[in-house]
Coordinates of C-alpha atoms in Angstrom, one line a residue:
M1 CA -15.9 -28.8 -9.3
A2 CA -14.8 -26.4 -6.6
Q3 CA -11.3 -25.6 -6.0
K4 CA -8.9 -24.0 -3.6
L5 CA -7.4 -20.5 -4.0
S6 CA -3.7 -20.0 -4.8
M7 CA -1.2 -17.4 -5.3
Q8 CA 0.8 -17.0 -8.3
N9 CA 3.4 -14.1 -8.9
G10 CA 1.9 -12.5 -5.8
K11 CA -1.5 -12.3 -7.2
L12 CA -4.3 -14.1 -5.8
I13 CA -5.8 -16.8 -8.3
V14 CA -9.7 -17.3 -7.7
P15 CA -11.5 -20.1 -9.4
D16 CA -15.2 -19.5 -10.0
E17 CA -16.1 -22.3 -7.8
V18 CA -14.1 -21.8 -4.9
I19 CA -13.7 -23.4 -1.4
I20 CA -13.9 -21.3 1.7
P21 CA -13.2 -22.6 5.1
F22 CA -15.4 -21.3 8.0
I23 CA -15.6 -21.3 11.7
E24 CA -19.0 -20.8 13.0
G25 CA -17.8 -19.4 16.3
D26 CA -19.0 -19.7 20.0
G27 CA -22.0 -18.3 21.9
I28 CA -24.0 -16.4 19.5
G29 CA -21.6 -17.5 16.6
P30 CA -23.9 -20.1 15.2
D31 CA -26.9 -18.0 15.0
I32 CA -25.1 -15.2 13.0
W33 CA -23.2 -17.6 10.8
K34 CA -26.4 -19.2 9.7
A35 CA -27.8 -15.8 9.0
S36 CA -24.8 -14.5 7.1
V37 CA -24.2 -17.4 4.9
S38 CA -27.7 -17.1 3.8
V39 CA -27.0 -13.5 2.7
F40 CA -23.7 -14.6 1.2
N41 CA -25.1 -17.7 -0.7
Q42 CA -28.0 -15.5 -2.2
A43 CA -25.9 -12.8 -3.2
V44 CA -23.3 -14.8 -5.0
K45 CA -26.4 -16.7 -6.8
Q46 CA -28.0 -13.3 -7.7
V47 CA -25.0 -11.7 -9.0
Y48 CA -23.6 -14.7 -10.9
D49 CA -26.6 -16.8 -11.7
G50 CA -24.7 -20.0 -11.1
K51 CA -21.5 -19.0 -12.8
R52 CA -19.8 -18.5 -9.7
K53 CA -20.3 -20.4 -6.4
V54 CA -18.8 -20.8 -2.8
E55 CA -18.6 -24.0 -1.2
W56 CA -18.2 -23.9 2.5
K57 CA -15.8 -26.2 4.3
E58 CA -16.3 -26.1 8.2
A59 CA -13.3 -26.0 10.4
L60 CA -13.5 -26.5 14.1
A61 CA -12.1 -23.9 16.8
G62 CA -13.2 -22.8 20.2
E63 CA -15.9 -24.5 22.4
K64 CA -17.2 -26.9 19.6
A65 CA -13.6 -28.1 18.9
F66 CA -12.8 -28.6 22.6
R67 CA -15.8 -30.7 22.7
E68 CA -15.4 -32.7 19.9
T69 CA -11.6 -33.1 19.7
G70 CA -10.3 -32.2 23.3
S71 CA -8.3 -29.4 21.6
W72 CA -9.2 -25.6 21.5
M73 CA -7.5 -25.2 18.1
P74 CA -7.1 -28.6 16.5
E75 CA -3.8 -28.8 14.2
D76 CA -6.0 -29.8 11.3
T77 CA -7.9 -26.3 11.4
M78 CA -4.6 -24.6 11.4
N79 CA -3.4 -26.7 8.4
T80 CA -6.9 -26.0 6.7
F81 CA -6.4 -22.1 7.2
K82 CA -2.9 -22.5 5.6
E83 CA -3.9 -24.8 2.7
Y84 CA -7.0 -22.7 1.6
L85 CA -5.6 -19.1 2.1
V86 CA -8.7 -17.4 2.7
A87 CA -11.4 -18.1 5.5
I88 CA -14.1 -16.5 7.6
K89 CA -15.0 -16.9 11.1
G90 CA -17.5 -15.9 14.0
P91 CA -16.4 -15.0 17.6
L92 CA -14.4 -17.4 19.6
T93 CA -14.0 -18.0 23.3
T94 CA -10.7 -17.4 24.7
P95 CA -9.8 -20.3 27.0
V96 CA -9.5 -19.6 30.8
G97 CA -6.2 -20.7 32.2
G98 CA -3.4 -22.3 30.7
G99 CA -2.7 -22.9 27.0
I100 CA -3.6 -20.5 24.1
R101 CA -4.0 -16.9 25.5
S102 CA -6.3 -16.2 22.5
L103 CA -7.4 -18.1 19.8
N104 CA -8.0 -15.2 17.6
V105 CA -4.2 -14.2 18.5
A106 CA -3.0 -17.7 17.6
L107 CA -4.3 -17.6 14.1
R108 CA -2.8 -14.2 13.5
Q109 CA 0.6 -15.3 14.6
E110 CA 0.7 -18.7 13.1
L111 CA -0.3 -17.3 9.7
D112 CA 1.7 -14.2 10.1
L113 CA -1.5 -12.1 9.3
F114 CA 0.4 -8.8 9.8
V115 CA -2.6 -6.4 8.9
C116 CA -5.5 -6.1 11.0
L117 CA -7.9 -4.5 8.6
R118 CA -11.0 -2.4 10.3
P119 CA -13.0 -0.2 7.8
I120 CA -15.1 2.2 9.8
Q121 CA -18.1 3.9 8.0
Y122 CA -21.7 5.0 8.9
F123 CA -24.9 3.6 7.7
E124 CA -27.7 6.0 7.8
E125 CA -30.1 5.6 10.7
T126 CA -27.7 3.6 12.8
P127 CA -28.0 4.8 16.3
S128 CA -24.8 6.8 17.0
P129 CA -23.9 9.0 20.2
M130 CA -22.2 11.4 17.8
R131 CA -24.2 14.7 16.0
H132 CA -22.4 13.8 12.6
P133 CA -21.5 10.1 12.4
E134 CA -21.5 10.3 8.6
K135 CA -18.2 12.3 8.9
V136 CA -16.4 9.1 9.9
D137 CA -15.1 7.1 7.0
M138 CA -11.7 5.6 7.9
V139 CA -9.9 2.5 7.2
I140 CA -7.5 1.4 9.9
F141 CA -4.4 -0.7 9.3
R142 CA -3.5 -1.9 12.6
E143 CA -0.1 -3.9 13.0
N144 CA -1.1 -7.4 14.1
T145 CA 2.2 -9.4 15.2
E146 CA 4.4 -7.0 17.2
D147 CA 4.0 -4.4 19.9
I148 CA 2.9 -5.6 23.3
Y149 CA 0.5 -8.2 21.6
A150 CA 3.4 -10.2 20.9
G151 CA 3.0 -11.6 24.1
I152 CA 6.6 -11.2 25.7
E153 CA 5.8 -10.8 29.3
F154 CA 6.7 -12.3 32.8
M155 CA 5.0 -12.2 36.1
A156 CA 6.5 -10.3 38.9
G157 CA 8.7 -12.6 41.2
S158 CA 9.2 -15.1 38.2
E159 CA 12.7 -16.3 37.4
Q160 CA 12.5 -14.8 34.0
A161 CA 11.2 -11.3 35.3
S162 CA 14.0 -11.4 37.7
K163 CA 16.6 -12.3 35.1
I164 CA 15.4 -9.5 32.6
I165 CA 15.5 -6.8 35.4
S166 CA 18.8 -7.9 36.7
F167 CA 20.2 -7.4 33.2
L168 CA 18.6 -4.0 32.8
E169 CA 20.1 -2.8 36.3
N170 CA 23.3 -4.5 36.1
E171 CA 24.3 -4.6 32.5
L172 CA 22.5 -1.3 31.2
G173 CA 22.5 0.6 34.3
I174 CA 18.9 1.2 34.3
K175 CA 17.7 2.3 37.9
K176 CA 14.0 2.9 37.4
F177 CA 12.5 -0.1 39.1
K178 CA 10.7 1.0 42.4
N179 CA 10.8 -2.6 43.8
S180 CA 12.3 -5.1 41.3
S181 CA 11.3 -8.1 43.4
N182 CA 7.5 -7.4 42.8
T183 CA 7.6 -5.8 39.3
S184 CA 6.2 -7.4 36.1
I185 CA 8.1 -7.0 32.8
G186 CA 7.1 -6.7 29.3
V187 CA 8.9 -6.2 25.9
K188 CA 7.4 -4.1 23.2
P189 CA 9.2 -5.3 19.9
V190 CA 8.9 -3.0 16.8
S191 CA 10.8 -3.9 13.9
K192 CA 11.7 -1.8 10.5
D193 CA 10.5 -4.7 8.4
G194 CA 7.2 -5.3 10.5
S195 CA 6.6 -1.4 10.3
E196 CA 7.3 -1.1 6.6
R197 CA 5.2 -4.2 5.3
L198 CA 2.2 -2.6 7.4
I199 CA 2.6 0.9 6.2
K200 CA 3.2 -0.1 2.8
S201 CA 0.0 -2.1 2.6
A202 CA -1.9 1.0 3.9
I203 CA -0.3 3.2 1.2
Q204 CA -1.5 0.6 -1.5
Y205 CA -4.7 0.6 -0.4
A206 CA -4.9 4.4 -0.5
I207 CA -3.6 4.4 -4.0
E208 CA -5.9 1.5 -5.2
H209 CA -9.1 3.0 -3.7
H210 CA -8.4 6.7 -4.3
K211 CA -8.0 7.9 -0.8
P212 CA -6.7 11.5 0.0
S213 CA -4.4 10.7 3.0
V214 CA -2.6 8.2 5.0
T215 CA -2.0 9.1 8.9
I216 CA 0.5 7.6 11.0
V217 CA -0.8 7.3 14.6
H218 CA 1.9 6.8 17.2
K219 CA 2.9 7.7 20.8
G220 CA 6.6 8.7 19.3
N221 CA 7.0 11.8 21.8
I222 CA 7.3 9.1 24.5
M223 CA 8.5 5.8 23.1
K224 CA 10.9 7.4 20.6
F225 CA 12.8 4.2 19.5
T226 CA 9.7 2.2 19.0
E227 CA 6.7 4.1 18.1
G228 CA 8.8 7.1 16.8
A229 CA 10.9 4.8 14.7
F230 CA 7.7 3.5 13.1
K231 CA 6.6 6.9 12.2
N232 CA 10.1 7.6 10.8
W233 CA 10.4 4.5 9.0
G234 CA 6.9 5.2 7.4
Y235 CA 7.9 8.4 6.1
E236 CA 11.3 7.1 4.6
L237 CA 9.5 4.2 2.8
A238 CA 7.0 6.8 1.4
E239 CA 9.7 9.2 0.2
R240 CA 11.9 6.1 -1.0
E241 CA 9.3 4.2 -3.0
Y242 CA 6.2 6.4 -3.5
S243 CA 7.5 9.8 -4.2
D244 CA 5.6 10.1 -7.5
V245 CA 2.2 9.8 -5.7
I246 CA 2.7 10.8 -1.9
Y247 CA 3.8 14.0 -0.5
T248 CA 4.7 13.8 3.4
W249 CA 4.7 16.2 6.3
N250 CA 8.2 15.1 6.8
Q251 CA 9.1 16.9 3.1
W252 CA 7.0 19.9 4.3
E253 CA 9.1 20.2 7.4
K254 CA 12.5 19.8 5.6
T255 CA 11.4 22.5 3.1
K256 CA 10.1 24.7 5.7
S257 CA 13.5 24.5 7.8
T258 CA 15.7 24.8 4.6
Q259 CA 13.6 27.3 2.3
G260 CA 11.3 28.7 4.5
E261 CA 7.4 28.4 5.1
A262 CA 6.4 30.3 2.0
A263 CA 8.5 27.5 -0.3
A264 CA 6.8 24.7 2.0
K265 CA 3.3 26.1 1.2
L266 CA 4.0 26.3 -2.4
E267 CA 5.1 22.6 -2.4
M268 CA 2.2 21.6 -0.5
E269 CA -0.1 23.3 -2.9
A270 CA 1.5 21.7 -5.9
A271 CA 1.4 18.4 -4.3
L272 CA -2.5 18.7 -3.7
K273 CA -3.0 20.2 -7.4
A274 CA -1.2 17.0 -8.6
N275 CA -3.8 14.9 -6.5
K276 CA -1.1 13.3 -4.6
I277 CA -1.8 11.4 -1.2
I278 CA -0.8 13.4 1.8
M279 CA 0.9 11.3 4.3
K280 CA 1.0 13.0 8.0
D281 CA 1.4 11.8 11.5
V282 CA -0.5 12.3 14.7
I283 CA 0.1 11.5 18.4
A284 CA -2.2 8.8 19.5
D285 CA -3.9 10.7 22.2
N286 CA -4.5 13.6 20.0
F287 CA -5.9 11.4 17.2
L288 CA -8.4 10.1 19.7
Q289 CA -9.3 13.7 20.4
Q290 CA -9.3 14.8 16.6
A291 CA -11.3 11.7 15.9
L292 CA -14.3 13.2 17.5
L293 CA -13.6 16.8 16.6
A294 CA -12.8 16.5 12.8
P295 CA -13.1 12.8 11.8
Q296 CA -13.5 13.9 8.2
D297 CA -9.6 14.9 8.2
Y298 CA -8.4 11.3 8.2
S299 CA -8.9 8.6 5.7
V300 CA -6.3 5.5 5.8
V301 CA -4.7 5.3 9.4
A302 CA -1.6 3.0 9.9
T303 CA -0.8 2.3 13.6
L304 CA 0.7 -0.3 15.8
N305 CA -1.1 -3.0 17.7
L306 CA -2.1 -1.4 20.9
N307 CA -3.0 1.8 19.4
G308 CA -5.1 0.1 16.9
D309 CA -7.0 -1.6 19.2
Y310 CA -8.0 1.4 21.0
I311 CA -8.7 3.4 17.9
S312 CA -10.7 0.8 15.9
D313 CA -13.2 0.2 18.8
A314 CA -13.3 3.8 19.6
L315 CA -14.2 4.7 16.0
A316 CA -16.7 1.8 15.9
A317 CA -18.6 3.5 18.8
Q318 CA -18.7 6.7 16.9
V319 CA -20.8 4.8 13.9
G320 CA -22.9 2.6 16.1
G321 CA -20.6 0.0 17.8
I322 CA -18.5 -3.1 17.0
G323 CA -21.8 -5.0 16.4
I324 CA -21.8 -3.2 12.9
S325 CA -17.9 -3.0 12.4
P326 CA -16.4 -5.7 10.0
G327 CA -12.7 -6.9 10.4
A328 CA -10.1 -8.8 8.4
N329 CA -6.6 -10.0 9.3
I330 CA -4.5 -10.3 6.2
N331 CA -0.9 -11.0 4.9
F332 CA -0.9 -9.4 1.6
N333 CA 2.3 -11.0 0.6
T334 CA 1.1 -14.7 1.2
G335 CA -2.5 -14.2 0.4
H336 CA -3.6 -15.6 3.7
A337 CA -6.7 -13.7 5.4
V338 CA -9.0 -14.3 7.9
F339 CA -12.3 -12.3 7.9
E340 CA -14.1 -12.3 11.1
A341 CA -17.0 -10.7 13.3
T342 CA -15.3 -8.1 15.7
H343 CA -17.4 -8.8 18.6
G344 CA -17.3 -11.3 21.5
T345 CA -19.3 -14.4 21.9
A346 CA -22.1 -13.1 24.0
P347 CA -22.9 -16.4 25.6
R348 CA -26.0 -15.4 27.4
F349 CA -27.6 -14.9 24.4
A350 CA -26.6 -18.1 22.4
N351 CA -29.2 -19.9 20.5
T352 CA -31.8 -16.9 21.1
N353 CA -31.6 -16.0 17.5
T354 CA -31.9 -12.2 18.5
M355 CA -28.3 -10.8 17.9
N356 CA -27.2 -8.5 15.1
P357 CA -25.2 -10.5 12.3
S358 CA -24.0 -7.2 10.6
S359 CA -20.3 -7.4 11.7
L360 CA -20.0 -11.0 10.2
I361 CA -22.1 -10.0 6.9
L362 CA -20.0 -6.9 6.3
S363 CA -16.7 -9.0 7.0
G364 CA -18.2 -11.4 4.4
A365 CA -18.6 -8.4 2.0
M366 CA -14.9 -7.3 2.8
M367 CA -13.9 -10.9 1.8
F368 CA -15.7 -11.1 -1.4
E369 CA -14.1 -7.7 -2.3
Y370 CA -10.6 -9.4 -1.3
L371 CA -11.4 -12.2 -3.9
G372 CA -12.4 -9.7 -6.4
W373 CA -16.1 -10.3 -6.7
N374 CA -16.6 -6.6 -5.9
E375 CA -20.1 -6.9 -7.3
V376 CA -21.2 -9.2 -4.6
S377 CA -19.7 -7.0 -1.9
T378 CA -21.6 -3.9 -3.3
L379 CA -25.0 -5.7 -3.3
I380 CA -24.6 -7.0 0.2
K381 CA -23.4 -3.4 1.7
N382 CA -26.4 -1.6 -0.4
A383 CA -29.0 -4.3 0.8
L384 CA -27.7 -4.0 4.6
R385 CA -27.9 -0.1 4.3
E386 CA -31.4 -0.3 3.1
A387 CA -32.5 -2.7 6.0
I388 CA -31.2 -0.2 8.4
K389 CA -32.4 2.9 6.8
S390 CA -36.0 1.4 6.7
K391 CA -35.7 0.6 10.5
K392 CA -36.0 -3.0 10.1
V393 CA -33.4 -4.4 12.8
T394 CA -32.4 -6.6 15.6
I395 CA -32.7 -5.8 19.3
D396 CA -29.6 -3.8 19.6
F397 CA -30.6 -1.2 17.2
Y398 CA -34.6 -1.5 17.8
N399 CA -34.0 -0.3 21.6
L400 CA -32.3 2.9 20.4
M401 CA -34.8 3.6 17.3
E402 CA -38.0 5.3 17.2
G403 CA -40.6 3.7 15.0
A404 CA -38.5 0.5 14.3
T405 CA -39.6 -2.9 13.4
L406 CA -38.0 -5.5 15.7
L407 CA -36.5 -8.6 13.7
K408 CA -34.8 -11.7 14.7
T409 CA -31.4 -12.6 13.5
N410 CA -32.6 -14.8 10.6
E411 CA -35.4 -12.3 9.7
F412 CA -32.7 -9.5 9.4
A413 CA -30.7 -11.7 7.1
D414 CA -34.1 -12.2 5.0
E415 CA -34.7 -8.5 5.1
I416 CA -31.2 -7.9 3.5
I417 CA -31.8 -10.5 0.9
S418 CA -35.3 -8.9 0.1
N419 CA -33.3 -5.4 -0.7
F420 CA -30.9 -7.1 -3.0
C421 CA -31.0 -4.9 -6.2
I422 CA -28.8 -5.9 -9.0
E423 CA -29.7 -2.9 -11.1
N424 CA -27.9 -0.7 -8.4
V425 CA -24.6 -2.7 -8.9
E426 CA -22.0 -2.0 -11.7
M427 CA -21.0 -5.1 -13.2
N428 CA -17.4 -5.9 -14.5

């Protein structure tokens, strides 16, 4: 009998027959969900031969929920996501007008999903604008609950904006508003606790996956007490709790200033010889340049919300676009996680059975890895890689490839399944 996931002593407990809620999504959501779930079910069956199973539990959100219940995000759905810990979803429409600003943001904030996890890697033969897209292999840890995405902003001329501007001018002596009566205002909260839990998750990931570096991306040269503090708190955390496995650029600078550059070089060489993870930092605009010029220099990236939004989509473009980029929103402390397609609903292509389901399929692979079913994750990724390598693809890639075979959404899923090869999967 299928059971719910649970957390015990900070560890996710996964039954062999597990219930996973899903939201099929709006627009192209039903098409890509149908294709994806066929891949998931067959992969689990092939790896575990009936010893493990997933029971899928539908939860309503978006247009389907609004049609059936009158609510874009029914309370039952939020309660289901809280109760069952892990879920997966297709793309959702953002309601126009009043109410929830974004259904995705609502889920992240209500469940306190403080990590937006975006692994970016290249699959051979995927159309890319880059000469060497294979050099891109990064995992982005984007802080999900603070920064300007906290949604604390007020329209010019509103009572709230006027009060805040008046306080800034009259109480704090800030005279930088050209015309306070027609100025909108926003607040950018960045907390030490929020920064540390995000960066700690990135460090733990780097340790567990044997990654060479963690890079803090920030704009601390201008926003010194928010983004600059984010960087400083990250270095302090690493040096306080992970000094046995991490060497930071901050330590390099300290040694260089007190003992000279030669001593700093020796210290760095010793850290590399000991296979320590190197923690460094890069200004956000420079990182976007370096991601094009030398992407191989970066592995795990920890950054704030807005930077992470830009960076993850820019990197996705380098390896073929968000149509092949998976994503997850996770609270590693409570175990709650929502895995999702990272693209939009594309309503004009709804019910055409033509769109690429790779983002959702790869997000599912991430989900199985999170559950500890690594063999399923590996099987799916290997098979998807083979499908693209053989140029049997959906219309988005077909239009950019020579000698490709055009497949429908469901046919692409069938092609992935046909590439399942259990012999190439290391079983635990």
